[in-house]
Amino acid sequence: MAATPRKNKTARRILAAGAGLVTVGALVAAMPSAGAAGDRSGGGHGHGHDKGQGRLVDVQLLSFNDLHGNLEPPTGSSGRLTHLNEDGTTRTIEGVGGVEYLATHLRQARQGNPYSITAAAGDMIGASPLVSGLFHDEPTIEALNRLDLDVTSVGNHEFDEGARELARMQNGGCHPTEGCFEKGKRFRGADFPYLAANVTNEKSGKPLLDPYFVWERNGVRIGFIGVTLEGTADIVSAEGIKGLKFGDEVETINKYAKVLERKGVKSIVALLHEGGLPASGAYNYDCDSPGPGNGISGPIVDIAKNVSPQVDALVTGHTHQAYACTIPDPAGKPRTVTSAASFGRLYTDTTLTYDRRTKDIVRTAVASANHVVTRDVKPAGDMTRLIDRWKTLAAPIANRPVGHIAADIENPADAYEKPLGDLIADAQLEGMAPADKGGAQLALMNPGGIRAPLSHKASGAEGDGVVTYGEAYTVQPFTNMMTAVDLTGAQLVTTLQQQVSGPNQAAPKILQVSKGFTYTLDMTKTGADRVVVSSVRLNGEPIDPAKTYRVAMNEFLSGGGDGFTVLKEHKNKLVGASDLDMFTAYLAAHSSASTPLPVPAADRITVIK
């Protein structure tokens, strides 16, 4: 396979050698020097011939977000989209996504558009299926290089393995402990810049990565500012980000918009790994009906309303939702805000009309639409070969059968209690229940740690109903270590209340619970009152606020992740095996070819709507 041409990296000063951040006595990352870092001219990728030499030039911005290393076509609910019909009904589009098809769609979209930029809004890697995750996401970075990605912001999942590993993703080099995965090949790193304007060294205040990037062609200059969500520290492992500060998104974007303006760059796009929640789950829902931005809620609304009018468009992510909205800027002018769902199922095509005289975008002419990554196009051969190469390396591990299921066990995004969540919580309880393993009485599982459904249909030659190690890994790719901790009944109730209050009030994070633990959620109420305290029971007995309970959960939760700050108050922590090991052990112990595991009933949380 021919190598993808390298871009000029000589001007890149990302995580250069020098004083940096320390974790457990090891240097994690150094900061770029101040000044011109990030002010690079991205020469583009040669999409077509130069046209548009008049005053107005249409610049094509292709964007996507939250790929999460999904190189192969995602399965089950992860490979579906909802389409809104003209009569208001909806239909499900099956079989979408896959980087072979995303590459073809993007390459076709670029044809005839000499001014074409491809950008992303974070979480390109992390929580990835085994074919990428097993190799610390080197395959995904290689695929994005071949996809001709120009620039991306970091997302929270770019920090899953810490700042030092993110530096390796950018700059290349073989894994520090596992070495090079292919004989005679050294990982090259990303050809595109990762931007992290609001991720800084706590001591020096300098950005961890380049804060911005300038794309230029034939005098057309567009600046990109990249930020991740301010709350990243609450949803990633603390160990890997020691010494880092995650700043306010609006303040950071506005700061660097002024920097770009001073450098003569007046056309600016923000790549922001934070998002919104449209009123409909359909990818083609018009969130501007009946008025601009009226059909969308969530953090992105306030952010968009406060980001400087100097910024012409916002490409967003994190919520895995699909939208192409207009939200007024602080001056009241409409501004496009987009997100392309997740897993490579969609891409957004935005037309930015550039005025050569003013060097700015004609905001009224901006148009955006999300497009489905269908699988009815010819898959990109270079991507197919890339996937096959890494699958061959992964096969001895990935293809090992670990269990059997009777039907699809789903992980629906719109359900508070999920069949797969019940299964995982039960596996964690069983693994931590023995006295010498922790003595757990119940288990709690964070919904964001469940990354894919279990599909009954075979993904390879294993046969229908067979769960392979690779499929189990795709469900739980973080390999979090499990813990058993002491919590009082009062702390347990507070935990349930924190699912639907505080930072989780607007977008509840409903923990998945093990068998025997039941309660009622009254969603007609607000905040902590949504939990009906008198309904909380363990094995039929009301929870005693003064009694101590042994609770199993992964280390992310026991560290207070996802806004569950009360869980940090635990006592007597015992660390067990990984969540993935417990999941596969449970599947092996409770299923066989003749007695496959049935679909859990998902009847532990009663929801009043």
PDB file of C-alpha atoms in Angstrom, residues 68 70 75 78 126-131 133-134 157 160 343 402 409 411 418-429 431-432 443-455 467-483 512 552-557 577-587:
ATOM      1  CA  HIS A  68     -14.543   6.624  18.560  1.00  0.00           C
ATOM      2  CA  ASN A  70     -15.301   2.820  14.603  1.00  0.00           C
ATOM      3  CA  THR A  75     -23.654  -2.898  14.408  1.00  0.00           C
ATOM      4  CA  SER A  78     -24.978   1.928  16.780  1.00  0.00           C
ATOM      5  CA  GLY A 126     -11.061   6.392  22.742  1.00  0.00           C
ATOM      6  CA  ALA A 127     -13.789   3.909  23.702  1.00  0.00           C
ATOM      7  CA  SER A 128     -12.918   2.232  20.400  1.00  0.00           C
ATOM      8  CA  PRO A 129     -13.780  -1.255  19.144  1.00  0.00           C
ATOM      9  CA  LEU A 130     -11.064  -3.862  19.497  1.00  0.00           C
ATOM     10  CA  VAL A 131      -9.587  -3.554  15.992  1.00  0.00           C
ATOM     11  CA  GLY A 133      -8.491  -0.120  20.765  1.00  0.00           C
ATOM     12  CA  LEU A 134      -6.278  -3.186  21.049  1.00  0.00           C
ATOM     13  CA  HIS A 157     -11.836  10.595  25.101  1.00  0.00           C
ATOM     14  CA  ASP A 160      -8.539   8.285  28.108  1.00  0.00           C
ATOM     15  CA  PHE A 343     -19.460   6.552  14.878  1.00  0.00           C
ATOM     16  CA  VAL A 402     -16.761 -16.003  25.201  1.00  0.00           C
ATOM     17  CA  ILE A 409     -29.141  -7.301  23.714  1.00  0.00           C
ATOM     18  CA  ASN A 411     -28.109  -0.448  24.536  1.00  0.00           C
ATOM     19  CA  LYS A 418     -30.997  -0.695  29.133  1.00  0.00           C
ATOM     20  CA  PRO A 419     -31.062  -4.496  28.749  1.00  0.00           C
ATOM     21  CA  LEU A 420     -27.305  -4.519  28.229  1.00  0.00           C
ATOM     22  CA  GLY A 421     -26.861  -2.293  31.284  1.00  0.00           C
ATOM     23  CA  ASP A 422     -28.690  -4.840  33.424  1.00  0.00           C
ATOM     24  CA  LEU A 423     -26.477  -7.612  32.091  1.00  0.00           C
ATOM     25  CA  ILE A 424     -23.265  -5.704  32.798  1.00  0.00           C
ATOM     26  CA  ALA A 425     -24.351  -4.679  36.302  1.00  0.00           C
ATOM     27  CA  ASP A 426     -25.218  -8.310  37.091  1.00  0.00           C
ATOM     28  CA  ALA A 427     -21.814  -9.419  35.847  1.00  0.00           C
ATOM     29  CA  GLN A 428     -20.108  -6.862  38.058  1.00  0.00           C
ATOM     30  CA  LEU A 429     -22.157  -7.867  41.109  1.00  0.00           C
ATOM     31  CA  GLY A 431     -17.661 -10.778  40.179  1.00  0.00           C
ATOM     32  CA  MET A 432     -17.447  -8.652  43.331  1.00  0.00           C
ATOM     33  CA  ALA A 443     -23.560  -2.935  41.475  1.00  0.00           C
ATOM     34  CA  LEU A 444     -23.810   0.410  39.682  1.00  0.00           C
ATOM     35  CA  MET A 445     -22.645   0.933  36.086  1.00  0.00           C
ATOM     36  CA  ASN A 446     -22.265   4.310  34.337  1.00  0.00           C
ATOM     37  CA  PRO A 447     -24.248   4.337  31.065  1.00  0.00           C
ATOM     38  CA  GLY A 448     -21.496   6.120  29.135  1.00  0.00           C
ATOM     39  CA  GLY A 449     -19.169   3.168  29.715  1.00  0.00           C
ATOM     40  CA  ILE A 450     -21.392   0.923  27.576  1.00  0.00           C
ATOM     41  CA  ARG A 451     -20.318   1.647  24.038  1.00  0.00           C
ATOM     42  CA  ALA A 452     -22.227  -0.760  21.758  1.00  0.00           C
ATOM     43  CA  PRO A 453     -24.986  -3.390  21.776  1.00  0.00           C
ATOM     44  CA  LEU A 454     -24.478  -7.135  21.577  1.00  0.00           C
ATOM     45  CA  SER A 455     -25.777  -8.319  18.215  1.00  0.00           C
ATOM     46  CA  VAL A 467     -20.290 -13.463  21.461  1.00  0.00           C
ATOM     47  CA  THR A 468     -16.608 -13.089  20.661  1.00  0.00           C
ATOM     48  CA  TYR A 469     -14.002 -11.407  22.819  1.00  0.00           C
ATOM     49  CA  GLY A 470     -13.791  -8.654  20.212  1.00  0.00           C
ATOM     50  CA  GLU A 471     -17.530  -7.988  20.481  1.00  0.00           C
ATOM     51  CA  ALA A 472     -17.368  -7.939  24.287  1.00  0.00           C
ATOM     52  CA  TYR A 473     -14.426  -5.534  24.073  1.00  0.00           C
ATOM     53  CA  THR A 474     -16.434  -3.236  21.825  1.00  0.00           C
ATOM     54  CA  VAL A 475     -19.141  -3.108  24.506  1.00  0.00           C
ATOM     55  CA  GLN A 476     -16.662  -2.317  27.320  1.00  0.00           C
ATOM     56  CA  PRO A 477     -13.425  -0.991  25.794  1.00  0.00           C
ATOM     57  CA  PHE A 478     -12.120   0.977  28.782  1.00  0.00           C
ATOM     58  CA  THR A 479     -11.012  -2.044  30.842  1.00  0.00           C
ATOM     59  CA  ASN A 480     -11.722  -0.131  34.041  1.00  0.00           C
ATOM     60  CA  MET A 481     -10.731  -1.885  37.223  1.00  0.00           C
ATOM     61  CA  MET A 482     -13.676  -2.849  39.414  1.00  0.00           C
ATOM     62  CA  THR A 483     -13.971  -1.781  43.042  1.00  0.00           C
ATOM     63  CA  GLN A 512     -27.501   0.790  35.375  1.00  0.00           C
ATOM     64  CA  ALA A 552     -19.535  -2.621  43.241  1.00  0.00           C
ATOM     65  CA  MET A 553     -18.588  -0.034  40.621  1.00  0.00           C
ATOM     66  CA  ASN A 554     -15.693   0.740  38.332  1.00  0.00           C
ATOM     67  CA  GLU A 555     -12.878   3.049  39.387  1.00  0.00           C
ATOM     68  CA  PHE A 556     -14.177   5.844  37.188  1.00  0.00           C
ATOM     69  CA  LEU A 557     -17.379   5.974  39.250  1.00  0.00           C
ATOM     70  CA  ALA A 577     -10.465  -7.515  38.196  1.00  0.00           C
ATOM     71  CA  SER A 578     -11.347  -5.376  35.174  1.00  0.00           C
ATOM     72  CA  ASP A 579     -14.931  -4.780  34.103  1.00  0.00           C
ATOM     73  CA  LEU A 580     -14.217  -6.530  30.801  1.00  0.00           C
ATOM     74  CA  ASP A 581     -12.858  -9.641  32.539  1.00  0.00           C
ATOM     75  CA  MET A 582     -15.959  -9.797  34.724  1.00  0.00           C
ATOM     76  CA  PHE A 583     -18.231  -9.329  31.722  1.00  0.00           C
ATOM     77  CA  THR A 584     -16.631 -12.137  29.721  1.00  0.00           C
ATOM     78  CA  ALA A 585     -16.482 -14.428  32.788  1.00  0.00           C
ATOM     79  CA  TYR A 586     -20.207 -13.890  33.369  1.00  0.00           C
ATOM     80  CA  LEU A 587     -21.040 -14.661  29.736  1.00  0.00           C
TER      81      LEU A 587
END
